[in-house]
């Protein structure tokens, strides 16, 4: 009997397994590895997952197939890498008038460096694959949406940052500039007049001008690089984008801010957070021997301390040398470490960040404010000092600061005195730790784990043939209809007409009264 039940359930399980495509041309490791747990979990649940990316599995895994974009003969040449790194410096130094055009340039450089590669083109033109669902990332690669057309499959869009006007308007999601977050404005939800001015400018450009200055470039890439069979029947890119079935957002209320969502937008922030592992012995011993606790310093993948302005790095070294706390510092520089050989400092090119933040003796995290770092620090209730540089980092740290478990200091404002003052405040004012604990509890108080939520909604889209029932009719409305401008114009016409009629009536009445008065006097 048990054997029969096993066979029946096995047949049901196999029947429900789907062929899923993860199409991820962007070569940014932090974006891909944030969602890698989702792709592997889908495979573990029995789905056949094919991943087109730059990041193949080191160990083969059942139901998980890698198609690697780069190979031995098609690696980035030095000039391509330098172009991308140069653009990164542009992003760091840009103002809000420049940020959108720099993003568009970033898209161009990545697209022109990647889309022509042989492995990718072989996959795009191949007729050997069929898929039931396509997962793409929307970060400056909207052209990926065409894979849904190629395979006649629903598309789920993954966004690595908080959702922005540039992709929210595809599906008719409200983009109220007065309080909704836009990471490009470098503000949080409590906005000053200047913040609202920036958000309005950036939002207007994304919603109304991108279609003329940015989206046509995406259409050009599609027409040039995505020439699969029957591509001639492909609809315009804006139609394909509005047909996206679901958006999975790397966000959570505890690290973001409340905002309205439609049913086909789901937050899954913290997807990469797992059960902490035991620390390597050398790191664990270092942390546990710190009588006054440990400060962990890491500025992410792209920002290296040796690239700081000299006065900033000198300030860090001077302050660290005077602290009673021990310091773990991610130092991925090729320059000498001689000036940092201090008894209370451990330097490494890489640390197991989440596992370190989970240790109770870690008292403070000095970070660039990347979303994953903020998520991990919030989850583990570690107060933060944020030194943001670009992208969403300013918004992330301003939200932390508003919630009361961190402080922001800009890199050019760092001196020995300012750094020492802000470190002392975070270490010795208990309110920061108390607030960190409160938001950690909020983060952990979900009715579903992020990965379970993501799996449920992906399978919901599969079960319901793209789930058109989740889509708002607002995507069919133009701006005049959406904002009721035509109704307002009608009201205005009616008001003007009423005013005009009242004016005519009063004028006629006045004329008649004058005429009557004149006749009466004559008589």
PDB file of N, CA, C and O in Angstrom, residues 280-316:
ATOM      1  N   UNK A 280      34.909  30.522  11.217  1.00  0.00           N
ATOM      2  CA  UNK A 280      36.246  29.926  11.241  1.00  0.00           C
ATOM      3  C   UNK A 280      36.924  30.194  12.578  1.00  0.00           C
ATOM      4  O   UNK A 280      36.710  31.251  13.203  1.00  0.00           O
ATOM      5  N   UNK A 281      37.739  29.273  13.003  1.00  0.00           N
ATOM      6  CA  UNK A 281      38.308  29.323  14.355  1.00  0.00           C
ATOM      7  C   UNK A 281      39.060  30.622  14.613  1.00  0.00           C
ATOM      8  O   UNK A 281      38.922  31.236  15.678  1.00  0.00           O
ATOM      9  N   UNK A 282      39.858  31.083  13.653  1.00  0.00           N
ATOM     10  CA  UNK A 282      40.661  32.293  13.866  1.00  0.00           C
ATOM     11  C   UNK A 282      39.782  33.514  14.093  1.00  0.00           C
ATOM     12  O   UNK A 282      40.070  34.352  14.955  1.00  0.00           O
ATOM     13  N   UNK A 283      38.687  33.614  13.328  1.00  0.00           N
ATOM     14  CA  UNK A 283      37.776  34.760  13.472  1.00  0.00           C
ATOM     15  C   UNK A 283      36.989  34.640  14.775  1.00  0.00           C
ATOM     16  O   UNK A 283      36.820  35.623  15.506  1.00  0.00           O
ATOM     17  N   UNK A 284      36.506  33.442  15.071  1.00  0.00           N
ATOM     18  CA  UNK A 284      35.730  33.248  16.299  1.00  0.00           C
ATOM     19  C   UNK A 284      36.563  33.575  17.536  1.00  0.00           C
ATOM     20  O   UNK A 284      36.090  34.256  18.456  1.00  0.00           O
ATOM     21  N   UNK A 285      37.809  33.119  17.554  1.00  0.00           N
ATOM     22  CA  UNK A 285      38.699  33.387  18.686  1.00  0.00           C
ATOM     23  C   UNK A 285      38.957  34.885  18.828  1.00  0.00           C
ATOM     24  O   UNK A 285      38.953  35.433  19.937  1.00  0.00           O
ATOM     25  N   UNK A 286      39.162  35.546  17.697  1.00  0.00           N
ATOM     26  CA  UNK A 286      39.415  36.982  17.704  1.00  0.00           C
ATOM     27  C   UNK A 286      38.218  37.730  18.283  1.00  0.00           C
ATOM     28  O   UNK A 286      38.366  38.620  19.127  1.00  0.00           O
ATOM     29  N   UNK A 287      37.013  37.360  17.851  1.00  0.00           N
ATOM     30  CA  UNK A 287      35.806  38.040  18.332  1.00  0.00           C
ATOM     31  C   UNK A 287      35.569  37.774  19.816  1.00  0.00           C
ATOM     32  O   UNK A 287      35.285  38.690  20.598  1.00  0.00           O
ATOM     33  N   UNK A 288      35.685  36.533  20.214  1.00  0.00           N
ATOM     34  CA  UNK A 288      35.351  36.167  21.595  1.00  0.00           C
ATOM     35  C   UNK A 288      36.401  36.619  22.601  1.00  0.00           C
ATOM     36  O   UNK A 288      36.133  36.654  23.802  1.00  0.00           O
ATOM     37  N   UNK A 289      37.565  36.998  22.118  1.00  0.00           N
ATOM     38  CA  UNK A 289      38.605  37.511  23.024  1.00  0.00           C
ATOM     39  C   UNK A 289      38.519  39.020  23.211  1.00  0.00           C
ATOM     40  O   UNK A 289      39.312  39.604  23.948  1.00  0.00           O
ATOM     41  N   UNK A 290      37.564  39.638  22.536  1.00  0.00           N
ATOM     42  CA  UNK A 290      37.420  41.099  22.602  1.00  0.00           C
ATOM     43  C   UNK A 290      36.586  41.476  23.817  1.00  0.00           C
ATOM     44  O   UNK A 290      35.361  41.326  23.818  1.00  0.00           O
ATOM     45  N   UNK A 291      37.224  41.978  24.864  1.00  0.00           N
ATOM     46  CA  UNK A 291      36.523  42.305  26.097  1.00  0.00           C
ATOM     47  C   UNK A 291      35.528  43.452  25.922  1.00  0.00           C
ATOM     48  O   UNK A 291      34.509  43.525  26.624  1.00  0.00           O
ATOM     49  N   UNK A 292      35.814  44.341  24.997  1.00  0.00           N
ATOM     50  CA  UNK A 292      34.946  45.499  24.769  1.00  0.00           C
ATOM     51  C   UNK A 292      34.126  45.380  23.476  1.00  0.00           C
ATOM     52  O   UNK A 292      33.561  46.365  22.999  1.00  0.00           O
ATOM     53  N   UNK A 293      34.086  44.182  22.937  1.00  0.00           N
ATOM     54  CA  UNK A 293      33.309  43.963  21.737  1.00  0.00           C
ATOM     55  C   UNK A 293      34.099  44.202  20.459  1.00  0.00           C
ATOM     56  O   UNK A 293      35.279  44.559  20.489  1.00  0.00           O
ATOM     57  N   UNK A 294      33.410  44.019  19.340  1.00  0.00           N
ATOM     58  CA  UNK A 294      34.048  44.085  18.018  1.00  0.00           C
ATOM     59  C   UNK A 294      33.267  45.053  17.126  1.00  0.00           C
ATOM     60  O   UNK A 294      32.035  45.111  17.168  1.00  0.00           O
ATOM     61  N   UNK A 295      34.008  45.800  16.319  1.00  0.00           N
ATOM     62  CA  UNK A 295      33.422  46.619  15.252  1.00  0.00           C
ATOM     63  C   UNK A 295      33.805  45.972  13.922  1.00  0.00           C
ATOM     64  O   UNK A 295      34.981  45.677  13.680  1.00  0.00           O
ATOM     65  N   UNK A 296      32.810  45.733  13.095  1.00  0.00           N
ATOM     66  CA  UNK A 296      33.033  45.116  11.781  1.00  0.00           C
ATOM     67  C   UNK A 296      32.929  46.195  10.711  1.00  0.00           C
ATOM     68  O   UNK A 296      31.960  46.961  10.677  1.00  0.00           O
ATOM     69  N   UNK A 297      33.934  46.268   9.834  1.00  0.00           N
ATOM     70  CA  UNK A 297      33.968  47.282   8.777  1.00  0.00           C
ATOM     71  C   UNK A 297      34.024  46.577   7.423  1.00  0.00           C
ATOM     72  O   UNK A 297      34.918  45.766   7.169  1.00  0.00           O
ATOM     73  N   UNK A 298      33.060  46.901   6.560  1.00  0.00           N
ATOM     74  CA  UNK A 298      33.070  46.371   5.196  1.00  0.00           C
ATOM     75  C   UNK A 298      32.301  47.331   4.300  1.00  0.00           C
ATOM     76  O   UNK A 298      31.196  47.751   4.635  1.00  0.00           O
ATOM     77  N   UNK A 299      32.909  47.646   3.158  1.00  0.00           N
ATOM     78  CA  UNK A 299      32.290  48.570   2.211  1.00  0.00           C
ATOM     79  C   UNK A 299      31.877  47.885   0.913  1.00  0.00           C
ATOM     80  O   UNK A 299      31.786  48.523  -0.138  1.00  0.00           O
ATOM     81  N   UNK A 300      31.624  46.588   0.973  1.00  0.00           N
ATOM     82  CA  UNK A 300      31.063  45.889  -0.167  1.00  0.00           C
ATOM     83  C   UNK A 300      32.083  45.494  -1.217  1.00  0.00           C
ATOM     84  O   UNK A 300      33.295  45.540  -1.001  1.00  0.00           O
ATOM     85  N   UNK A 301      31.562  45.135  -2.389  1.00  0.00           N
ATOM     86  CA  UNK A 301      32.378  44.565  -3.455  1.00  0.00           C
ATOM     87  C   UNK A 301      33.183  45.601  -4.207  1.00  0.00           C
ATOM     88  O   UNK A 301      34.337  45.366  -4.579  1.00  0.00           O
ATOM     89  N   UNK A 302      32.604  46.778  -4.429  1.00  0.00           N
ATOM     90  CA  UNK A 302      33.198  47.730  -5.359  1.00  0.00           C
ATOM     91  C   UNK A 302      33.987  48.846  -4.686  1.00  0.00           C
ATOM     92  O   UNK A 302      34.789  49.520  -5.336  1.00  0.00           O
ATOM     93  N   UNK A 303      33.761  49.095  -3.414  1.00  0.00           N
ATOM     94  CA  UNK A 303      34.415  50.195  -2.721  1.00  0.00           C
ATOM     95  C   UNK A 303      35.524  49.635  -1.835  1.00  0.00           C
ATOM     96  O   UNK A 303      35.271  48.814  -0.959  1.00  0.00           O
ATOM     97  N   UNK A 304      36.747  50.097  -2.066  1.00  0.00           N
ATOM     98  CA  UNK A 304      37.894  49.627  -1.291  1.00  0.00           C
ATOM     99  C   UNK A 304      38.492  50.785  -0.499  1.00  0.00           C
ATOM    100  O   UNK A 304      38.662  51.895  -1.045  1.00  0.00           O
ATOM    101  N   UNK A 305      38.833  50.560   0.766  1.00  0.00           N
ATOM    102  CA  UNK A 305      39.341  51.647   1.613  1.00  0.00           C
ATOM    103  C   UNK A 305      40.567  52.352   1.032  1.00  0.00           C
ATOM    104  O   UNK A 305      40.732  53.558   1.216  1.00  0.00           O
ATOM    105  N   UNK A 306      41.418  51.608   0.329  1.00  0.00           N
ATOM    106  CA  UNK A 306      42.623  52.226  -0.214  1.00  0.00           C
ATOM    107  C   UNK A 306      42.309  53.246  -1.306  1.00  0.00           C
ATOM    108  O   UNK A 306      43.185  54.013  -1.713  1.00  0.00           O
ATOM    109  N   UNK A 307      41.045  53.262  -1.787  1.00  0.00           N
ATOM    110  CA  UNK A 307      40.633  54.240  -2.799  1.00  0.00           C
ATOM    111  C   UNK A 307      39.977  55.473  -2.171  1.00  0.00           C
ATOM    112  O   UNK A 307      39.569  56.389  -2.884  1.00  0.00           O
ATOM    113  N   UNK A 308      39.865  55.483  -0.840  1.00  0.00           N
ATOM    114  CA  UNK A 308      39.326  56.644  -0.152  1.00  0.00           C
ATOM    115  C   UNK A 308      40.261  57.845  -0.338  1.00  0.00           C
ATOM    116  O   UNK A 308      41.463  57.682  -0.567  1.00  0.00           O
ATOM    117  N   UNK A 309      39.715  59.065  -0.197  1.00  0.00           N
ATOM    118  CA  UNK A 309      40.608  60.224  -0.086  1.00  0.00           C
ATOM    119  C   UNK A 309      41.586  60.005   1.072  1.00  0.00           C
ATOM    120  O   UNK A 309      41.230  59.397   2.085  1.00  0.00           O
ATOM    121  N   UNK A 310      42.810  60.497   0.923  1.00  0.00           N
ATOM    122  CA  UNK A 310      43.847  60.232   1.915  1.00  0.00           C
ATOM    123  C   UNK A 310      43.422  60.682   3.316  1.00  0.00           C
ATOM    124  O   UNK A 310      43.633  59.964   4.299  1.00  0.00           O
ATOM    125  N   UNK A 311      42.789  61.849   3.412  1.00  0.00           N
ATOM    126  CA  UNK A 311      42.407  62.340   4.744  1.00  0.00           C
ATOM    127  C   UNK A 311      41.370  61.424   5.388  1.00  0.00           C
ATOM    128  O   UNK A 311      41.324  61.281   6.620  1.00  0.00           O
ATOM    129  N   UNK A 312      40.509  60.781   4.563  1.00  0.00           N
ATOM    130  CA  UNK A 312      39.489  59.878   5.095  1.00  0.00           C
ATOM    131  C   UNK A 312      40.134  58.602   5.636  1.00  0.00           C
ATOM    132  O   UNK A 312      39.821  58.159   6.757  1.00  0.00           O
ATOM    133  N   UNK A 313      41.020  58.018   4.848  1.00  0.00           N
ATOM    134  CA  UNK A 313      41.694  56.793   5.293  1.00  0.00           C
ATOM    135  C   UNK A 313      42.557  57.072   6.518  1.00  0.00           C
ATOM    136  O   UNK A 313      42.589  56.270   7.473  1.00  0.00           O
ATOM    137  N   UNK A 314      43.249  58.205   6.538  1.00  0.00           N
ATOM    138  CA  UNK A 314      44.066  58.568   7.707  1.00  0.00           C
ATOM    139  C   UNK A 314      43.199  58.700   8.954  1.00  0.00           C
ATOM    140  O   UNK A 314      43.612  58.287  10.061  1.00  0.00           O
ATOM    141  N   UNK A 315      41.996  59.253   8.786  1.00  0.00           N
ATOM    142  CA  UNK A 315      41.086  59.403   9.927  1.00  0.00           C
ATOM    143  C   UNK A 315      40.668  58.039  10.453  1.00  0.00           C
ATOM    144  O   UNK A 315      40.634  57.807  11.676  1.00  0.00           O
ATOM    145  N   UNK A 316      40.331  57.105   9.560  1.00  0.00           N
ATOM    146  CA  UNK A 316      39.969  55.756   9.985  1.00  0.00           C
ATOM    147  C   UNK A 316      41.107  55.108  10.764  1.00  0.00           C
ATOM    148  O   UNK A 316      40.890  54.527  11.836  1.00  0.00           O
TER     149      UNK A 316
END
